[in-house]
Coordinates of C-alpha atoms in Angstrom, one line a residue:
M1 CA -26.8 -250.5 -17.3
E2 CA -23.9 -250.1 -19.6
A3 CA -26.9 -250.0 -22.7
K4 CA -28.2 -247.0 -21.1
S5 CA -24.8 -245.1 -20.8
C6 CA -24.6 -245.8 -24.2
V7 CA -27.4 -244.5 -25.9
I8 CA -27.1 -241.5 -23.5
L9 CA -23.6 -241.0 -24.6
C10 CA -24.7 -241.7 -28.4
T11 CA -27.2 -239.1 -27.3
I12 CA -25.0 -236.5 -26.3
Y13 CA -22.4 -236.9 -29.4
C14 CA -25.3 -236.5 -31.8
F15 CA -26.5 -233.6 -29.9
L16 CA -22.9 -231.8 -30.0
F17 CA -22.2 -232.9 -33.4
I18 CA -25.5 -231.5 -35.1
T19 CA -24.6 -228.1 -32.9
T20 CA -21.2 -227.6 -34.0
T21 CA -22.2 -228.6 -37.8
A22 CA -25.0 -225.6 -37.5
N23 CA -22.7 -223.5 -36.0
T24 CA -20.2 -224.2 -38.3
R25 CA -22.2 -223.4 -40.8
E26 CA -23.6 -220.4 -39.2
M27 CA -19.9 -219.2 -38.9
K28 CA -19.1 -219.7 -42.7
D29 CA -22.3 -217.7 -43.5
E30 CA -21.4 -214.9 -41.3
L31 CA -17.9 -214.8 -43.2
E32 CA -18.8 -214.7 -46.1
K33 CA -21.2 -211.9 -45.5
L34 CA -18.7 -210.1 -43.8
K35 CA -16.3 -210.3 -46.8
Q36 CA -18.7 -209.1 -49.2
L37 CA -19.4 -206.2 -47.0
Y38 CA -16.1 -205.3 -46.3
Q39 CA -14.3 -206.1 -49.8
V40 CA -13.6 -203.3 -52.2
K41 CA -15.1 -203.6 -55.5
R42 CA -12.1 -203.1 -58.1
V43 CA -13.3 -200.2 -60.5
A44 CA -10.9 -198.8 -63.5
F45 CA -11.7 -198.1 -67.1
S46 CA -9.3 -195.9 -69.9
A47 CA -10.8 -195.6 -73.6
S48 CA -9.5 -193.4 -76.6
L49 CA -12.2 -191.5 -78.6
L50 CA -11.5 -193.6 -82.1
A51 CA -11.6 -197.4 -82.3
S52 CA -10.2 -197.0 -85.5
G53 CA -9.0 -194.8 -88.5
T54 CA -8.2 -190.5 -88.0
E55 CA -11.1 -187.8 -87.2
T56 CA -11.4 -185.0 -86.4
L57 CA -14.7 -184.0 -84.7
G58 CA -16.4 -180.4 -85.0
P59 CA -16.8 -178.0 -84.7
F60 CA -20.6 -178.3 -83.7
N61 CA -22.6 -175.3 -82.3
S62 CA -23.7 -176.6 -79.1
H63 CA -21.9 -179.2 -76.2
V64 CA -21.8 -182.7 -77.9
P65 CA -21.3 -185.6 -75.7
L66 CA -18.2 -187.5 -76.4
I67 CA -17.9 -191.8 -76.8
F68 CA -15.0 -192.9 -76.6
R69 CA -14.9 -196.2 -78.6
H70 CA -11.7 -197.7 -78.0
V71 CA -12.1 -199.6 -74.7
V72 CA -8.1 -200.4 -73.3
T73 CA -9.6 -201.0 -69.8
N74 CA -13.0 -201.5 -68.0
I75 CA -12.8 -203.4 -64.7
G76 CA -16.0 -203.2 -62.9
N77 CA -17.8 -202.6 -66.2
A78 CA -18.8 -199.1 -64.6
Y79 CA -17.9 -197.4 -68.5
N80 CA -20.5 -198.0 -71.1
P81 CA -18.1 -197.4 -74.4
N82 CA -22.1 -197.3 -76.3
T83 CA -23.4 -194.1 -74.0
G84 CA -19.8 -192.7 -72.7
F85 CA -21.0 -192.6 -69.2
F86 CA -19.5 -193.7 -66.5
I87 CA -22.3 -194.8 -64.0
A88 CA -21.0 -195.5 -59.9
P89 CA -21.3 -198.8 -58.9
L90 CA -20.4 -197.6 -55.3
R91 CA -20.3 -194.6 -53.1
G92 CA -16.7 -193.4 -52.9
A93 CA -13.9 -191.3 -54.3
Y94 CA -13.2 -191.8 -57.9
H95 CA -10.2 -189.9 -59.8
F96 CA -10.8 -189.1 -63.8
E97 CA -8.3 -188.1 -66.3
F98 CA -8.9 -186.8 -70.0
Y99 CA -6.8 -185.4 -72.9
V100 CA -8.2 -183.8 -75.2
A101 CA -6.3 -183.1 -79.1
D102 CA -6.1 -181.3 -82.0
Y103 CA -4.3 -179.6 -84.9
G104 CA -4.1 -175.7 -84.8
H105 CA -6.3 -174.4 -86.2
S106 CA -7.1 -170.3 -86.3
S107 CA -11.0 -170.2 -85.9
H108 CA -11.3 -173.8 -83.4
P109 CA -10.1 -174.4 -80.7
S110 CA -9.9 -177.7 -78.7
G111 CA -12.0 -178.8 -75.6
A112 CA -13.8 -181.0 -74.0
V113 CA -15.7 -180.4 -70.2
L114 CA -15.8 -183.5 -67.5
V115 CA -19.4 -183.7 -65.9
K116 CA -20.9 -185.3 -63.2
N117 CA -24.6 -185.8 -63.0
G118 CA -25.2 -182.4 -65.7
E119 CA -23.2 -180.6 -64.1
H120 CA -19.8 -178.8 -66.0
I121 CA -16.9 -179.9 -63.5
F122 CA -13.8 -179.5 -65.1
I123 CA -13.0 -178.0 -68.8
A124 CA -9.7 -179.3 -70.5
Y125 CA -9.2 -176.2 -73.6
E126 CA -6.5 -175.0 -75.7
H127 CA -6.7 -172.5 -79.0
Q128 CA -3.6 -173.3 -80.9
V129 CA -3.8 -171.6 -84.7
N130 CA -1.2 -174.5 -85.7
G131 CA 0.7 -177.3 -85.2
F132 CA -0.2 -180.3 -82.7
G133 CA -1.5 -179.4 -79.6
S134 CA -3.2 -181.2 -76.7
S135 CA -4.7 -180.2 -73.6
A136 CA -5.6 -182.0 -70.2
N137 CA -7.3 -181.7 -66.9
G138 CA -7.8 -184.2 -64.0
V139 CA -10.7 -184.2 -60.8
T140 CA -11.3 -186.5 -57.9
L141 CA -15.0 -186.7 -56.9
L142 CA -17.0 -187.6 -54.4
L143 CA -19.6 -190.1 -55.8
E144 CA -22.8 -191.7 -54.8
T145 CA -24.2 -195.2 -55.9
G146 CA -25.4 -194.1 -59.6
D147 CA -24.0 -191.4 -60.3
V148 CA -23.0 -190.4 -63.9
V149 CA -19.9 -188.8 -65.4
F150 CA -19.1 -188.1 -68.8
L151 CA -17.1 -185.7 -71.3
R152 CA -18.6 -183.3 -73.8
Q153 CA -16.9 -181.8 -76.2
W154 CA -17.4 -177.4 -75.9
H155 CA -19.3 -176.0 -78.6
N156 CA -17.2 -174.5 -81.4
T157 CA -14.2 -176.6 -80.9
R158 CA -12.3 -179.8 -82.8
I159 CA -10.9 -182.7 -81.2
F160 CA -8.6 -185.0 -83.4
D161 CA -7.9 -188.6 -82.6
N162 CA -6.8 -191.3 -84.6
P163 CA -4.6 -194.9 -84.1
N164 CA -2.0 -193.6 -81.7
H165 CA -5.2 -192.5 -79.3
H166 CA -4.6 -188.4 -78.5
T167 CA -7.7 -187.9 -77.4
T168 CA -8.6 -190.3 -73.6
F169 CA -10.8 -190.4 -70.4
S170 CA -9.7 -192.7 -67.8
G171 CA -11.6 -193.3 -64.4
H172 CA -10.8 -195.3 -60.9
L173 CA -12.1 -195.8 -57.4
L174 CA -9.5 -194.8 -54.8
F175 CA -11.5 -196.1 -51.9
T176 CA -15.4 -196.5 -51.0
I177 CA -16.5 -194.0 -48.6

């Protein structure tokens, strides 16, 4: 009788151990899925127009995409310094700011427009006939995964940058939706 009791107890113990271990693994897997689902992705970038040197771009007869080559921060790698495109990695509210600089010119202002999926959103534009000038703008946008945001130089304008990094483009995720 004692041998039978021992076998039964061992069987019950093994069953409970296996069940508990399986449940623990399932619980850990579920917890990991929930963490990934609710973890807020970190997205932020900041870049200036030129990686080195001094240059004035333009004027051009049409709008020209701007590619910001000197990347200071690119958390989440949503900004592409080869194309100048920011591509939203997830749905959420994003904030963007841009600054445009130039030395005054009698017939050519400075200006850039923020573009979302081909649509002009906001412009930074100024016309100063002499001396150094700059303009800026910012916007908070609701973006869907895959939306594209970038800057275009406004037609017939000039944009200046040098190692002091006057012309910049920055953005970050405020929160997911």
